[in-house]
Amino acid sequence: MEVVQGRVVLGLFAASTLLLSVGVLLWLLESHGAAEVSWVVGTAVGLVVALVSTAGAARRHRPTVDVIALLALGGALAVGEYFAGAMITTMLATGQLLESRAEARARRELGLLLERSPRTTHRRGADGLVEIPVDQAVPGDTLVVRTGEVVPVDGRLLTAATLDESALTGEPLPVDQPAGGIVRSGAVNAGTAFDLVATATAAESTYAGLVRLVEQAQASSAPFIRLADRLAVVFVPLTLLLAGGAWALAGDPVRAVAVLVVATPCPLLLAAPIAYISGLARATRIGVVIKGGGILERLAAARVIMFDKTGTLTRGRPELVGVVTADDDLTADELLRLAASLDQMSPHVLATAIVSAATARGLVLVLPTHVVEHHGSGVRGVVDSREVALGKRSWVVPEPAPSWAQRVRRRASLDGSMTVFVSVDGRPAGAFLLEDVVRPDAPRMIHGLREAGIRRVVLITGDREDSAETVGRIVGTDAVRADCSPAEKLALIEAERAEDVVMMVGDGVNDAPALAAADVGVALAARGSTASSEAADVVLTVDRVDALADAILIAQRSRRIARQAVGIGMGLSLVAMAAAAAGFLPPAVGAVLQEGIDVLAIGLALRAVLPGRTHTVVLPPADVTIGHELLAQHEASLPIVEEIRAVADQVSTQEPDVAPVRRLLVRLRTDLLTHERADQSQLVPLVARALGETATHALTRTHAEIEHQVARLARLLDDIPGDSARPEDLVEVRRLLYGLYGVLRLHNAQEDETAHSLLPPRPTVPRDGRRPGGGDVP
């Protein structure tokens, strides 16, 4: 249907242009009669088109300015101004063609996703590879993705892979993902074949959600309600009054026709839709799908924004924040390597977090054997001839719980963390602490939203108050509403809507009612639910919330350009109407002048296609490379930070042993301080180039404080003879360690917000270059 309509519009444009051009040529050859015949036919074609459009608006009981074009064409025929009539037809056809092409371009950019939907996949089983319909893949299946194939479902890699994620993120360069990394459906295998463990069905995966989103966006985006039609109630009577007055005062119907000719509101008919469609296309390029021009207008007008917490201001998935070992028999890295190797075979979300943390640290994983999952308790298997078990404390650690396990439980309770306990060869060996951490780009996004005109930021969540208040303080919200049910969220949204235009951001199924109730609902589709995407007006298809600030800037710029184009175009048209009413503008000259006004208005509207001011900072390639290298070093230093706390916890006045503290001091000097000095010499100048010198002052100050605290610890240990110490010495050692730990936690948060959030997403490649998980896929 759309193809047929596009051909009709193109045919109308070609016919009207040809008839106008042939008439001009014949007139120049002094064949005036033949020229007028050509123009009459062109005018008649336009009259039919305007009549059909006006009749359609009448059936829908909608006012329309097409009645002006209808009267102008009829009047041109009546008074013999055939050239003016043919010119009006060409103007109408040109406008329809431009609008049709702009809409087709927007649909084409969205529709590229639809052409790449995978239909089948290859499942690895006891009988080898079996090709199955993609809908039959279930979580836990081992799937093989061959070179050039689209990843069929969301999953976790068993072997390293090179992926083209441009359809999902807009990033044009392939990225290297290590084994254990998370891959979303819709990415293309740009390297050798690889295995992955499915973590979702095809229907629940990222790509299927995007396809449904595209279909919904296409269905809801057409046709645009033209700005001209909304103004028809005022503009049409004004035009008819002016034309009738000119005829009555001068006694010349030609003046009335001249007024109608220059009153044809092509700036209104074309400028606003072109500007809005251009804005929609630009937003799509940065990973934000806006479902129509009306929504773009509301997005530009939003002044209050309300966030759900989980998955929007936080990552929405657990991440490893601490490793606690039961004794010195196993290091934290070795404990993590054993656990992650076993967890490779589990689709559980906590298993994914543990595997991701191990690969980020460059640990070489092996494939486990004799894996048995105990539903609701944990998983057991053999790794490197050692029996490893992961799961709940009650399943792994017998009662009464040892002191280290009690410390883990207390810490988890204070921090709101989740825990996974580990045993090796039948003995409790340690535990992992996992949290849903705040997105590093969230504070910058809040700043960007305020710069874009958002006056009030509210966090509304069903989570408990202490957790919500913590996130609200970190990202900088104006208010926090915790322990909210979906019904309470709706009530809060309605209360805010009474004061201003409200935007709601969420990603879960429980957010769908709130998204639908807000003036603008925004869903995060990269990791969110299908229900929230379908209920939302705006959908982020990239896993970066700061794209929302850019989308608001694009919407505001598109609306501003549309208003400028309409205002200038209609202002010039009103001047021309007055001149025509006074008799200074014949219909033929008025038609040519109106065409010039149309071209000017369209040109002004097309500025929305060009890039404008955005919140996102684009780093040069050299800075991106440096930033990712320093980020890898930063992630490698995180275990040292956690070791500081673990050593401090073990310092006891009953057992005056400072040997673990001395070993820690060596790592602080050789590893941690080396990294912090590299940050000061390379990362700080990078941030200064991107954000300005003032953005680096806090980083420089905390670098100096870290050096100072390590130096103080070294002096204290130098004053303690041997590995024994007095109780007062141990109290001071413990105080210094806890203080250093606090400074480092704050400093790392500053780096994440100020520096690391500037970097484009890029998977972490193991530091030794080896491929975790073993060999190649056949």
mmCIF file of N, CA and C in Angstrom, residues 66-137:
data_model
loop_
_atom_site.group_PDB
_atom_site.id
_atom_site.type_symbol
_atom_site.label_atom_id
_atom_site.label_comp_id
_atom_site.label_asym_id
_atom_site.label_seq_id
_atom_site.Cartn_x
_atom_site.Cartn_y
_atom_site.Cartn_z
ATOM 1 N N ASP A 66 -6.709 22.756 2.935
ATOM 2 C CA ASP A 66 -6.787 22.344 1.536
ATOM 3 C C ASP A 66 -7.915 23.063 0.808
ATOM 4 N N VAL A 67 -8.894 23.569 1.571
ATOM 5 C CA VAL A 67 -9.989 24.310 0.941
ATOM 6 C C VAL A 67 -9.469 25.575 0.276
ATOM 7 N N ILE A 68 -8.382 26.158 0.794
ATOM 8 C CA ILE A 68 -7.794 27.343 0.163
ATOM 9 C C ILE A 68 -7.204 26.975 -1.187
ATOM 10 N N ALA A 69 -6.484 25.842 -1.229
ATOM 11 C CA ALA A 69 -5.933 25.400 -2.509
ATOM 12 C C ALA A 69 -7.047 25.104 -3.501
ATOM 13 N N LEU A 70 -8.126 24.504 -3.004
ATOM 14 C CA LEU A 70 -9.262 24.191 -3.873
ATOM 15 C C LEU A 70 -9.860 25.470 -4.467
ATOM 16 N N LEU A 71 -10.065 26.477 -3.625
ATOM 17 C CA LEU A 71 -10.626 27.740 -4.107
ATOM 18 C C LEU A 71 -9.659 28.460 -5.043
ATOM 19 N N ALA A 72 -8.357 28.402 -4.720
ATOM 20 C CA ALA A 72 -7.369 29.066 -5.576
ATOM 21 C C ALA A 72 -7.329 28.433 -6.965
ATOM 22 N N LEU A 73 -7.363 27.110 -7.023
ATOM 23 C CA LEU A 73 -7.339 26.422 -8.320
ATOM 24 C C LEU A 73 -8.617 26.702 -9.110
ATOM 25 N N GLY A 74 -9.759 26.627 -8.417
ATOM 26 C CA GLY A 74 -11.015 26.932 -9.102
ATOM 27 C C GLY A 74 -11.065 28.369 -9.580
ATOM 28 N N GLY A 75 -10.596 29.296 -8.716
ATOM 29 C CA GLY A 75 -10.583 30.693 -9.117
ATOM 30 C C GLY A 75 -9.657 30.956 -10.285
ATOM 31 N N ALA A 76 -8.486 30.284 -10.302
ATOM 32 C CA ALA A 76 -7.551 30.453 -11.411
ATOM 33 C C ALA A 76 -8.185 30.041 -12.728
ATOM 34 N N LEU A 77 -8.935 28.942 -12.723
ATOM 35 C CA LEU A 77 -9.627 28.514 -13.934
ATOM 36 C C LEU A 77 -10.722 29.507 -14.316
ATOM 37 N N ALA A 78 -11.404 30.034 -13.328
ATOM 38 C CA ALA A 78 -12.534 30.921 -13.604
ATOM 39 C C ALA A 78 -12.089 32.240 -14.214
ATOM 40 N N VAL A 79 -10.960 32.788 -13.774
ATOM 41 C CA VAL A 79 -10.521 34.094 -14.280
ATOM 42 C C VAL A 79 -9.436 33.972 -15.343
ATOM 43 N N GLY A 80 -9.127 32.753 -15.761
ATOM 44 C CA GLY A 80 -8.171 32.562 -16.848
ATOM 45 C C GLY A 80 -6.719 32.670 -16.446
ATOM 46 N N GLU A 81 -6.405 32.551 -15.159
ATOM 47 C CA GLU A 81 -5.010 32.569 -14.703
ATOM 48 C C GLU A 81 -4.491 31.132 -14.668
ATOM 49 N N TYR A 82 -4.303 30.573 -15.883
ATOM 50 C CA TYR A 82 -3.976 29.146 -15.965
ATOM 51 C C TYR A 82 -2.556 28.844 -15.496
ATOM 52 N N PHE A 83 -1.618 29.761 -15.787
ATOM 53 C CA PHE A 83 -0.237 29.538 -15.321
ATOM 54 C C PHE A 83 -0.190 29.464 -13.791
ATOM 55 N N ALA A 84 -0.921 30.369 -13.123
ATOM 56 C CA ALA A 84 -0.944 30.354 -11.658
ATOM 57 C C ALA A 84 -1.529 29.043 -11.145
ATOM 58 N N GLY A 85 -2.588 28.554 -11.812
ATOM 59 C CA GLY A 85 -3.183 27.291 -11.395
ATOM 60 C C GLY A 85 -2.219 26.130 -11.546
ATOM 61 N N ALA A 86 -1.500 26.086 -12.683
ATOM 62 C CA ALA A 86 -0.524 25.011 -12.886
ATOM 63 C C ALA A 86 0.604 25.087 -11.869
ATOM 64 N N MET A 87 1.002 26.307 -11.496
ATOM 65 C CA MET A 87 2.053 26.478 -10.495
ATOM 66 C C MET A 87 1.587 25.983 -9.124
ATOM 67 N N ILE A 88 0.317 26.260 -8.778
ATOM 68 C CA ILE A 88 -0.216 25.775 -7.499
ATOM 69 C C ILE A 88 -0.213 24.248 -7.472
ATOM 70 N N THR A 89 -0.621 23.621 -8.583
ATOM 71 C CA THR A 89 -0.597 22.156 -8.650
ATOM 72 C C THR A 89 0.804 21.622 -8.427
ATOM 73 N N THR A 90 1.782 22.256 -9.043
ATOM 74 C CA THR A 90 3.175 21.814 -8.886
ATOM 75 C C THR A 90 3.631 21.989 -7.434
ATOM 76 N N MET A 91 3.216 23.093 -6.788
ATOM 77 C CA MET A 91 3.561 23.290 -5.383
ATOM 78 C C MET A 91 2.984 22.184 -4.514
ATOM 79 N N LEU A 92 1.702 21.861 -4.740
ATOM 80 C CA LEU A 92 1.071 20.812 -3.943
ATOM 81 C C LEU A 92 1.756 19.465 -4.166
ATOM 82 N N ALA A 93 2.067 19.140 -5.414
ATOM 83 C CA ALA A 93 2.707 17.866 -5.726
ATOM 84 C C ALA A 93 4.112 17.804 -5.135
ATOM 85 N N THR A 94 4.835 18.927 -5.184
ATOM 86 C CA THR A 94 6.186 18.954 -4.607
ATOM 87 C C THR A 94 6.126 18.717 -3.098
ATOM 88 N N GLY A 95 5.169 19.364 -2.457
ATOM 89 C CA GLY A 95 5.017 19.169 -1.015
ATOM 90 C C GLY A 95 4.697 17.740 -0.646
ATOM 91 N N GLN A 96 3.770 17.126 -1.370
ATOM 92 C CA GLN A 96 3.414 15.739 -1.092
ATOM 93 C C GLN A 96 4.594 14.808 -1.323
ATOM 94 N N LEU A 97 5.373 15.101 -2.374
ATOM 95 C CA LEU A 97 6.533 14.252 -2.655
ATOM 96 C C LEU A 97 7.581 14.369 -1.555
ATOM 97 N N LEU A 98 7.873 15.598 -1.122
ATOM 98 C CA LEU A 98 8.872 15.780 -0.066
ATOM 99 C C LEU A 98 8.438 15.105 1.231
ATOM 100 N N GLU A 99 7.154 15.257 1.580
ATOM 101 C CA GLU A 99 6.658 14.630 2.800
ATOM 102 C C GLU A 99 6.699 13.117 2.692
ATOM 103 N N SER A 100 6.326 12.593 1.520
ATOM 104 C CA SER A 100 6.347 11.141 1.311
ATOM 105 C C SER A 100 7.760 10.599 1.410
ATOM 106 N N ARG A 101 8.715 11.298 0.805
ATOM 107 C CA ARG A 101 10.109 10.835 0.846
ATOM 108 C C ARG A 101 10.681 10.921 2.255
ATOM 109 N N ALA A 102 10.332 11.969 2.970
ATOM 110 C CA ALA A 102 10.836 12.093 4.343
ATOM 111 C C ALA A 102 10.296 10.974 5.223
ATOM 112 N N GLU A 103 8.987 10.678 5.088
ATOM 113 C CA GLU A 103 8.409 9.587 5.875
ATOM 114 C C GLU A 103 9.012 8.246 5.473
ATOM 115 N N ALA A 104 9.223 8.048 4.168
ATOM 116 C CA ALA A 104 9.805 6.788 3.706
ATOM 117 C C ALA A 104 11.214 6.611 4.236
ATOM 118 N N ARG A 105 11.961 7.703 4.318
ATOM 119 C CA ARG A 105 13.322 7.624 4.842
ATOM 120 C C ARG A 105 13.321 7.219 6.306
ATOM 121 N N ALA A 106 12.405 7.832 7.076
ATOM 122 C CA ALA A 106 12.317 7.459 8.498
ATOM 123 C C ALA A 106 11.918 6.002 8.649
ATOM 124 N N ARG A 107 10.942 5.539 7.841
ATOM 125 C CA ARG A 107 10.522 4.137 7.922
ATOM 126 C C ARG A 107 11.649 3.203 7.495
ATOM 127 N N ARG A 108 12.434 3.624 6.499
ATOM 128 C CA ARG A 108 13.507 2.763 6.006
ATOM 129 C C ARG A 108 14.588 2.592 7.063
ATOM 130 N N GLU A 109 14.929 3.676 7.781
ATOM 131 C CA GLU A 109 15.960 3.572 8.815
ATOM 132 C C GLU A 109 15.504 2.655 9.943
ATOM 133 N N LEU A 110 14.213 2.715 10.270
ATOM 134 C CA LEU A 110 13.703 1.805 11.297
ATOM 135 C C LEU A 110 13.563 0.398 10.752
ATOM 136 N N GLY A 111 13.101 0.270 9.516
ATOM 137 C CA GLY A 111 12.787 -1.041 8.952
ATOM 138 C C GLY A 111 13.992 -1.895 8.626
ATOM 139 N N LEU A 112 15.201 -1.331 8.662
ATOM 140 C CA LEU A 112 16.384 -2.149 8.405
ATOM 141 C C LEU A 112 16.487 -3.304 9.407
ATOM 142 N N LEU A 113 15.970 -3.083 10.612
ATOM 143 C CA LEU A 113 16.007 -4.148 11.620
ATOM 144 C C LEU A 113 15.173 -5.354 11.197
ATOM 145 N N LEU A 114 14.044 -5.079 10.542
ATOM 146 C CA LEU A 114 13.116 -6.154 10.211
ATOM 147 C C LEU A 114 13.705 -7.150 9.227
ATOM 148 N N GLU A 115 14.596 -6.668 8.347
ATOM 149 C CA GLU A 115 15.126 -7.524 7.296
ATOM 150 C C GLU A 115 16.139 -8.536 7.818
ATOM 151 N N ARG A 116 16.593 -8.364 9.063
ATOM 152 C CA ARG A 116 17.697 -9.185 9.553
ATOM 153 C C ARG A 116 17.259 -10.212 10.603
ATOM 154 N N SER A 117 15.963 -10.381 10.775
ATOM 155 C CA SER A 117 15.489 -11.302 11.818
ATOM 156 C C SER A 117 15.914 -12.731 11.510
ATOM 157 N N PRO A 118 16.625 -13.407 12.428
ATOM 158 C CA PRO A 118 17.013 -14.801 12.190
ATOM 159 C C PRO A 118 15.807 -15.729 12.244
ATOM 160 N N ARG A 119 15.807 -16.740 11.387
ATOM 161 C CA ARG A 119 14.695 -17.698 11.347
ATOM 162 C C ARG A 119 15.073 -19.041 11.980
ATOM 163 N N THR A 120 16.340 -19.454 11.831
ATOM 164 C CA THR A 120 16.798 -20.733 12.368
ATOM 165 C C THR A 120 18.098 -20.534 13.129
ATOM 166 N N THR A 121 18.474 -21.564 13.895
ATOM 167 C CA THR A 121 19.744 -21.553 14.601
ATOM 168 C C THR A 121 20.243 -22.987 14.696
ATOM 169 N N HIS A 122 21.491 -23.148 15.148
ATOM 170 C CA HIS A 122 22.099 -24.472 15.258
ATOM 171 C C HIS A 122 22.340 -24.792 16.731
ATOM 172 N N ARG A 123 21.720 -25.883 17.191
ATOM 173 C CA ARG A 123 21.847 -26.290 18.590
ATOM 174 C C ARG A 123 22.815 -27.458 18.674
ATOM 175 N N ARG A 124 23.737 -27.368 19.641
ATOM 176 C CA ARG A 124 24.703 -28.438 19.845
ATOM 177 C C ARG A 124 24.129 -29.441 20.838
ATOM 178 N N GLY A 125 24.069 -30.709 20.437
ATOM 179 C CA GLY A 125 23.533 -31.749 21.303
ATOM 180 C C GLY A 125 24.353 -33.014 21.215
ATOM 181 N N ALA A 126 23.812 -34.080 21.776
ATOM 182 C CA ALA A 126 24.524 -35.360 21.772
ATOM 183 C C ALA A 126 24.754 -35.876 20.360
ATOM 184 N N ASP A 127 23.860 -35.521 19.443
ATOM 185 C CA ASP A 127 23.978 -35.984 18.058
ATOM 186 C C ASP A 127 24.691 -34.980 17.167
ATOM 187 N N GLY A 128 25.370 -34.016 17.759
ATOM 188 C CA GLY A 128 26.067 -33.006 16.969
ATOM 189 C C GLY A 128 25.211 -31.768 16.791
ATOM 190 N N LEU A 129 25.471 -31.034 15.710
ATOM 191 C CA LEU A 129 24.726 -29.815 15.434
ATOM 192 C C LEU A 129 23.418 -30.149 14.743
ATOM 193 N N VAL A 130 22.344 -29.529 15.251
ATOM 194 C CA VAL A 130 21.018 -29.729 14.664
ATOM 195 C C VAL A 130 20.428 -28.356 14.376
ATOM 196 N N GLU A 131 19.970 -28.147 13.132
ATOM 197 C CA GLU A 131 19.320 -26.881 12.781
ATOM 198 C C GLU A 131 17.876 -26.908 13.263
ATOM 199 N N ILE A 132 17.496 -25.880 14.026
ATOM 200 C CA ILE A 132 16.147 -25.818 14.582
ATOM 201 C C ILE A 132 15.569 -24.428 14.326
ATOM 202 N N PRO A 133 14.241 -24.292 14.310
ATOM 203 C CA PRO A 133 13.652 -22.943 14.263
ATOM 204 C C PRO A 133 14.078 -22.151 15.483
ATOM 205 N N VAL A 134 14.325 -20.889 15.305
ATOM 206 C CA VAL A 134 14.838 -20.080 16.402
ATOM 207 C C VAL A 134 13.867 -20.052 17.577
ATOM 208 N N ASP A 135 12.573 -20.234 17.319
ATOM 209 C CA ASP A 135 11.589 -20.217 18.402
ATOM 210 C C ASP A 135 11.717 -21.420 19.334
ATOM 211 N N GLN A 136 12.427 -22.481 18.901
ATOM 212 C CA GLN A 136 12.562 -23.670 19.730
ATOM 213 C C GLN A 136 13.755 -23.600 20.679
ATOM 214 N N ALA A 137 14.594 -22.589 20.562
ATOM 215 C CA ALA A 137 15.729 -22.442 21.471
ATOM 216 C C ALA A 137 15.225 -22.002 22.847
#
